PDB file of C-alpha atoms in Angstrom:
ATOM      1  CA  MET H 720       1.651   7.094  20.255  1.00 68.00           C
ATOM      2  CA  ALA H 721       4.107   4.232  19.709  1.00 74.00           C
ATOM      3  CA  LYS H 722       7.139   5.013  17.536  1.00 73.00           C
ATOM      4  CA  HIS H 723       6.314   2.349  14.905  1.00 70.00           C
ATOM      5  CA  ILE H 724       2.780   3.753  14.519  1.00 74.00           C
ATOM      6  CA  GLU H 725       4.174   7.263  14.052  1.00 81.00           C
ATOM      7  CA  THR H 726       6.643   5.915  11.476  1.00 77.00           C
ATOM      8  CA  GLY H 727       3.825   4.163   9.607  1.00 83.00           C
ATOM      9  CA  LYS H 728       1.611   7.263   9.550  1.00 88.00           C
ATOM     10  CA  LEU H 729       4.515   9.395   8.298  1.00 87.00           C
ATOM     11  CA  GLY H 730       5.185   6.844   5.554  1.00 89.00           C
ATOM     12  CA  GLU H 731       1.541   6.877   4.456  1.00 94.00           C
ATOM     13  CA  LYS H 732       1.569  10.692   4.213  1.00 95.00           C
ATOM     14  CA  MET H 733       4.779  10.552   2.172  1.00 95.00           C
ATOM     15  CA  ALA H 734       3.261   7.889  -0.110  1.00 97.00           C
ATOM     16  CA  VAL H 735       0.164  10.024  -0.753  1.00 97.00           C
ATOM     17  CA  LEU H 736       2.344  13.001  -1.733  1.00 97.00           C
ATOM     18  CA  PHE H 737       4.544  10.755  -3.875  1.00 97.00           C
ATOM     19  CA  LEU H 738       1.533   9.360  -5.766  1.00 98.00           C
ATOM     20  CA  LYS H 739       0.032  12.820  -6.285  1.00 98.00           C
ATOM     21  CA  THR H 740       3.280  14.041  -7.862  1.00 97.00           C
ATOM     22  CA  LYS H 741       3.065  11.072 -10.257  1.00 97.00           C
ATOM     23  CA  GLY H 742      -0.438  12.098 -11.370  1.00 98.00           C
ATOM     24  CA  TYR H 743      -2.537   9.742  -9.235  1.00 98.00           C
ATOM     25  CA  GLN H 744      -5.864  10.853  -7.811  1.00 98.00           C
ATOM     26  CA  ILE H 745      -6.266   9.695  -4.213  1.00 98.00           C
ATOM     27  CA  LEU H 746      -9.723   8.175  -3.734  1.00 97.00           C
ATOM     28  CA  GLU H 747      -9.413   6.810  -0.203  1.00 97.00           C
ATOM     29  CA  THR H 748      -6.888   6.444   2.592  1.00 97.00           C
ATOM     30  CA  ASN H 749      -7.057   3.839   5.343  1.00 96.00           C
ATOM     31  CA  TRP H 750     -10.119   2.204   3.775  1.00 97.00           C
ATOM     32  CA  ARG H 751     -11.423  -0.620   5.952  1.00 95.00           C
ATOM     33  CA  PHE H 752     -13.360  -3.775   5.163  1.00 95.00           C
ATOM     34  CA  GLU H 753     -13.873  -6.384   7.875  1.00 93.00           C
ATOM     35  CA  LYS H 754     -10.380  -7.246   9.200  1.00 89.00           C
ATOM     36  CA  SER H 755      -8.474  -5.536   6.412  1.00 92.00           C
ATOM     37  CA  GLU H 756      -7.307  -2.034   5.723  1.00 93.00           C
ATOM     38  CA  ILE H 757      -6.061  -0.694   2.415  1.00 97.00           C
ATOM     39  CA  ASP H 758      -3.639   2.146   3.024  1.00 97.00           C
ATOM     40  CA  ILE H 759      -4.328   4.029  -0.205  1.00 98.00           C
ATOM     41  CA  ILE H 760      -6.824   3.595  -3.023  1.00 98.00           C
ATOM     42  CA  ALA H 761      -5.825   5.713  -5.988  1.00 98.00           C
ATOM     43  CA  GLN H 762      -6.770   6.119  -9.627  1.00 97.00           C
ATOM     44  CA  LYS H 763      -4.767   6.964 -12.696  1.00 96.00           C
ATOM     45  CA  SER H 764      -5.917   6.750 -16.304  1.00 92.00           C
ATOM     46  CA  GLY H 765      -9.047   4.836 -15.294  1.00 90.00           C
ATOM     47  CA  LEU H 766      -7.071   2.203 -13.380  1.00 95.00           C
ATOM     48  CA  ILE H 767      -7.893   1.635  -9.697  1.00 97.00           C
ATOM     49  CA  VAL H 768      -4.722   1.050  -7.684  1.00 97.00           C
ATOM     50  CA  PHE H 769      -4.754  -0.523  -4.223  1.00 98.00           C
ATOM     51  CA  VAL H 770      -1.577   0.466  -2.393  1.00 98.00           C
ATOM     52  CA  GLU H 771       0.053  -1.086   0.654  1.00 96.00           C
ATOM     53  CA  VAL H 772       2.607   1.212   2.287  1.00 96.00           C
ATOM     54  CA  LYS H 773       5.423  -0.307   4.325  1.00 93.00           C
ATOM     55  CA  THR H 774       7.733   2.031   6.198  1.00 90.00           C
ATOM     56  CA  ARG H 775      10.815   1.187   8.233  1.00 87.00           C
ATOM     57  CA  SER H 776      13.549   3.280   9.790  1.00 82.00           C
ATOM     58  CA  THR H 777      16.219   0.834   8.617  1.00 77.00           C
ATOM     59  CA  ASN H 778      16.677  -2.090   6.227  1.00 77.00           C
ATOM     60  CA  TYR H 779      18.648  -4.013   8.852  1.00 73.00           C
ATOM     61  CA  PHE H 780      15.945  -6.679   9.222  1.00 77.00           C
ATOM     62  CA  GLY H 781      14.965  -6.666   5.538  1.00 77.00           C
ATOM     63  CA  TYR H 782      13.366  -4.312   3.074  1.00 78.00           C
ATOM     64  CA  PRO H 783       9.904  -2.992   3.937  1.00 81.00           C
ATOM     65  CA  GLU H 784       8.253  -4.562   0.873  1.00 86.00           C
ATOM     66  CA  GLU H 785       9.312  -8.012   2.076  1.00 85.00           C
ATOM     67  CA  TYR H 786       6.697  -7.712   4.838  1.00 83.00           C
ATOM     68  CA  VAL H 787       3.737  -7.835   2.453  1.00 90.00           C
ATOM     69  CA  ASP H 788       3.145 -11.537   2.981  1.00 89.00           C
ATOM     70  CA  LYS H 789       0.476 -13.895   1.612  1.00 91.00           C
ATOM     71  CA  GLY H 790      -1.801 -13.173   4.569  1.00 90.00           C
ATOM     72  CA  LYS H 791      -1.721  -9.439   3.855  1.00 91.00           C
ATOM     73  CA  GLN H 792      -2.236 -10.090   0.138  1.00 93.00           C
ATOM     74  CA  ARG H 793      -5.264 -12.254   0.925  1.00 92.00           C
ATOM     75  CA  LEU H 794      -6.828  -9.586   3.154  1.00 93.00           C
ATOM     76  CA  MET H 795      -6.155  -6.822   0.631  1.00 94.00           C
ATOM     77  CA  SER H 796      -7.631  -8.915  -2.185  1.00 93.00           C
ATOM     78  CA  LYS H 797     -10.828  -9.485  -0.221  1.00 93.00           C
ATOM     79  CA  ALA H 798     -11.111  -5.786   0.629  1.00 95.00           C
ATOM     80  CA  ALA H 799     -10.335  -4.732  -2.954  1.00 95.00           C
ATOM     81  CA  SER H 800     -13.054  -7.039  -4.273  1.00 93.00           C
ATOM     82  CA  ALA H 801     -15.534  -5.462  -1.852  1.00 95.00           C
ATOM     83  CA  TYR H 802     -14.455  -1.955  -2.851  1.00 96.00           C
ATOM     84  CA  LEU H 803     -14.832  -2.713  -6.551  1.00 94.00           C
ATOM     85  CA  ALA H 804     -18.228  -4.377  -6.035  1.00 94.00           C
ATOM     86  CA  ALA H 805     -19.476  -1.234  -4.290  1.00 94.00           C
ATOM     87  CA  ASN H 806     -17.828   1.377  -6.512  1.00 93.00           C
ATOM     88  CA  CYS H 807     -16.823   0.104  -9.932  1.00 87.00           C
ATOM     89  CA  GLU H 808     -17.384  -3.542 -10.790  1.00 79.00           C
ATOM     90  CA  ASP H 809     -15.873  -3.385 -14.271  1.00 86.00           C
ATOM     91  CA  CYS H 810     -12.823  -1.235 -13.476  1.00 89.00           C
ATOM     92  CA  GLU H 811      -9.331  -2.461 -14.157  1.00 94.00           C
ATOM     93  CA  MET H 812      -7.212  -2.681 -11.031  1.00 94.00           C
ATOM     94  CA  ARG H 813      -3.814  -3.593  -9.671  1.00 96.00           C
ATOM     95  CA  PHE H 814      -1.977  -3.932  -6.373  1.00 96.00           C
ATOM     96  CA  ASP H 815       1.081  -1.787  -5.690  1.00 97.00           C
ATOM     97  CA  VAL H 816       3.460  -1.574  -2.764  1.00 97.00           C
ATOM     98  CA  ILE H 817       5.236   1.583  -1.724  1.00 97.00           C
ATOM     99  CA  SER H 818       8.312   0.802   0.337  1.00 96.00           C
ATOM    100  CA  ILE H 819       9.783   3.630   2.391  1.00 94.00           C
ATOM    101  CA  THR H 820      12.996   3.568   4.403  1.00 92.00           C
ATOM    102  CA  LEU H 821      13.685   6.512   6.706  1.00 89.00           C
ATOM    103  CA  PRO H 822      17.376   6.368   7.664  1.00 79.00           C
ATOM    104  CA  LYS H 823      18.426   8.976  10.236  1.00 77.00           C
ATOM    105  CA  LYS H 824      21.385  10.453   8.369  1.00 74.00           C
ATOM    106  CA  THR H 825      20.266  10.374   4.724  1.00 79.00           C
ATOM    107  CA  HIS H 826      17.212  11.150   2.660  1.00 87.00           C
ATOM    108  CA  PRO H 827      14.203   8.803   2.670  1.00 90.00           C
ATOM    109  CA  GLU H 828      14.223   6.049   0.084  1.00 92.00           C
ATOM    110  CA  ILE H 829      10.873   5.559  -1.647  1.00 95.00           C
ATOM    111  CA  LYS H 830      10.350   2.562  -3.908  1.00 95.00           C
ATOM    112  CA  HIS H 831       7.103   2.170  -5.882  1.00 97.00           C
ATOM    113  CA  ILE H 832       6.490  -1.417  -6.926  1.00 96.00           C
ATOM    114  CA  GLU H 833       3.703  -1.606  -9.489  1.00 96.00           C
ATOM    115  CA  ASP H 834       1.832  -4.909  -9.918  1.00 94.00           C
ATOM    116  CA  ALA H 835       3.474  -6.154  -6.722  1.00 93.00           C
ATOM    117  CA  PHE H 836       1.038  -9.050  -6.528  1.00 90.00           C
ATOM    118  CA  PHE H 837      -2.185 -10.227  -8.114  1.00 83.00           C
ATOM    119  CA  LEU H 838      -5.704 -10.801  -6.822  1.00 71.00           C
ATOM    120  CA  TYR H 839      -5.399 -13.611  -4.311  1.00 62.00           C
ATOM    121  CA  ASP H 840      -7.903 -16.383  -5.023  1.00 60.00           C
ATOM    122  CA  GLU H 841      -9.151 -18.354  -2.044  1.00 54.00           C
ATOM    123  CA  PRO H 842      -8.611 -22.132  -2.429  1.00 46.00           C
TER     124      PRO H 842
END
């Protein structure tokens, strides 16, 4: 398996554990709809949270959260709408990003960005 795929999978596992320690219930991981995948779908206090996890081994080329671009937001919004339509049409929801940096000589840095972006409306 390619190194970047291994890094991403490790980051997703770390994000799941991180969310659980904060009281989130994990509903789905790697949930797919058409061309999109939502890394984690969680729930806390009745709120459905769609989470994109970005993991990097260094911040040299920028912080991981900077890679959640408009295209990714658009795909996640479409998938989230489909998930809600099938599971809970009147639920409140939000989009979060969990940014993980895994430097070799120090501890991992995990940043949880709540309300990272809003439902992307197609023009």
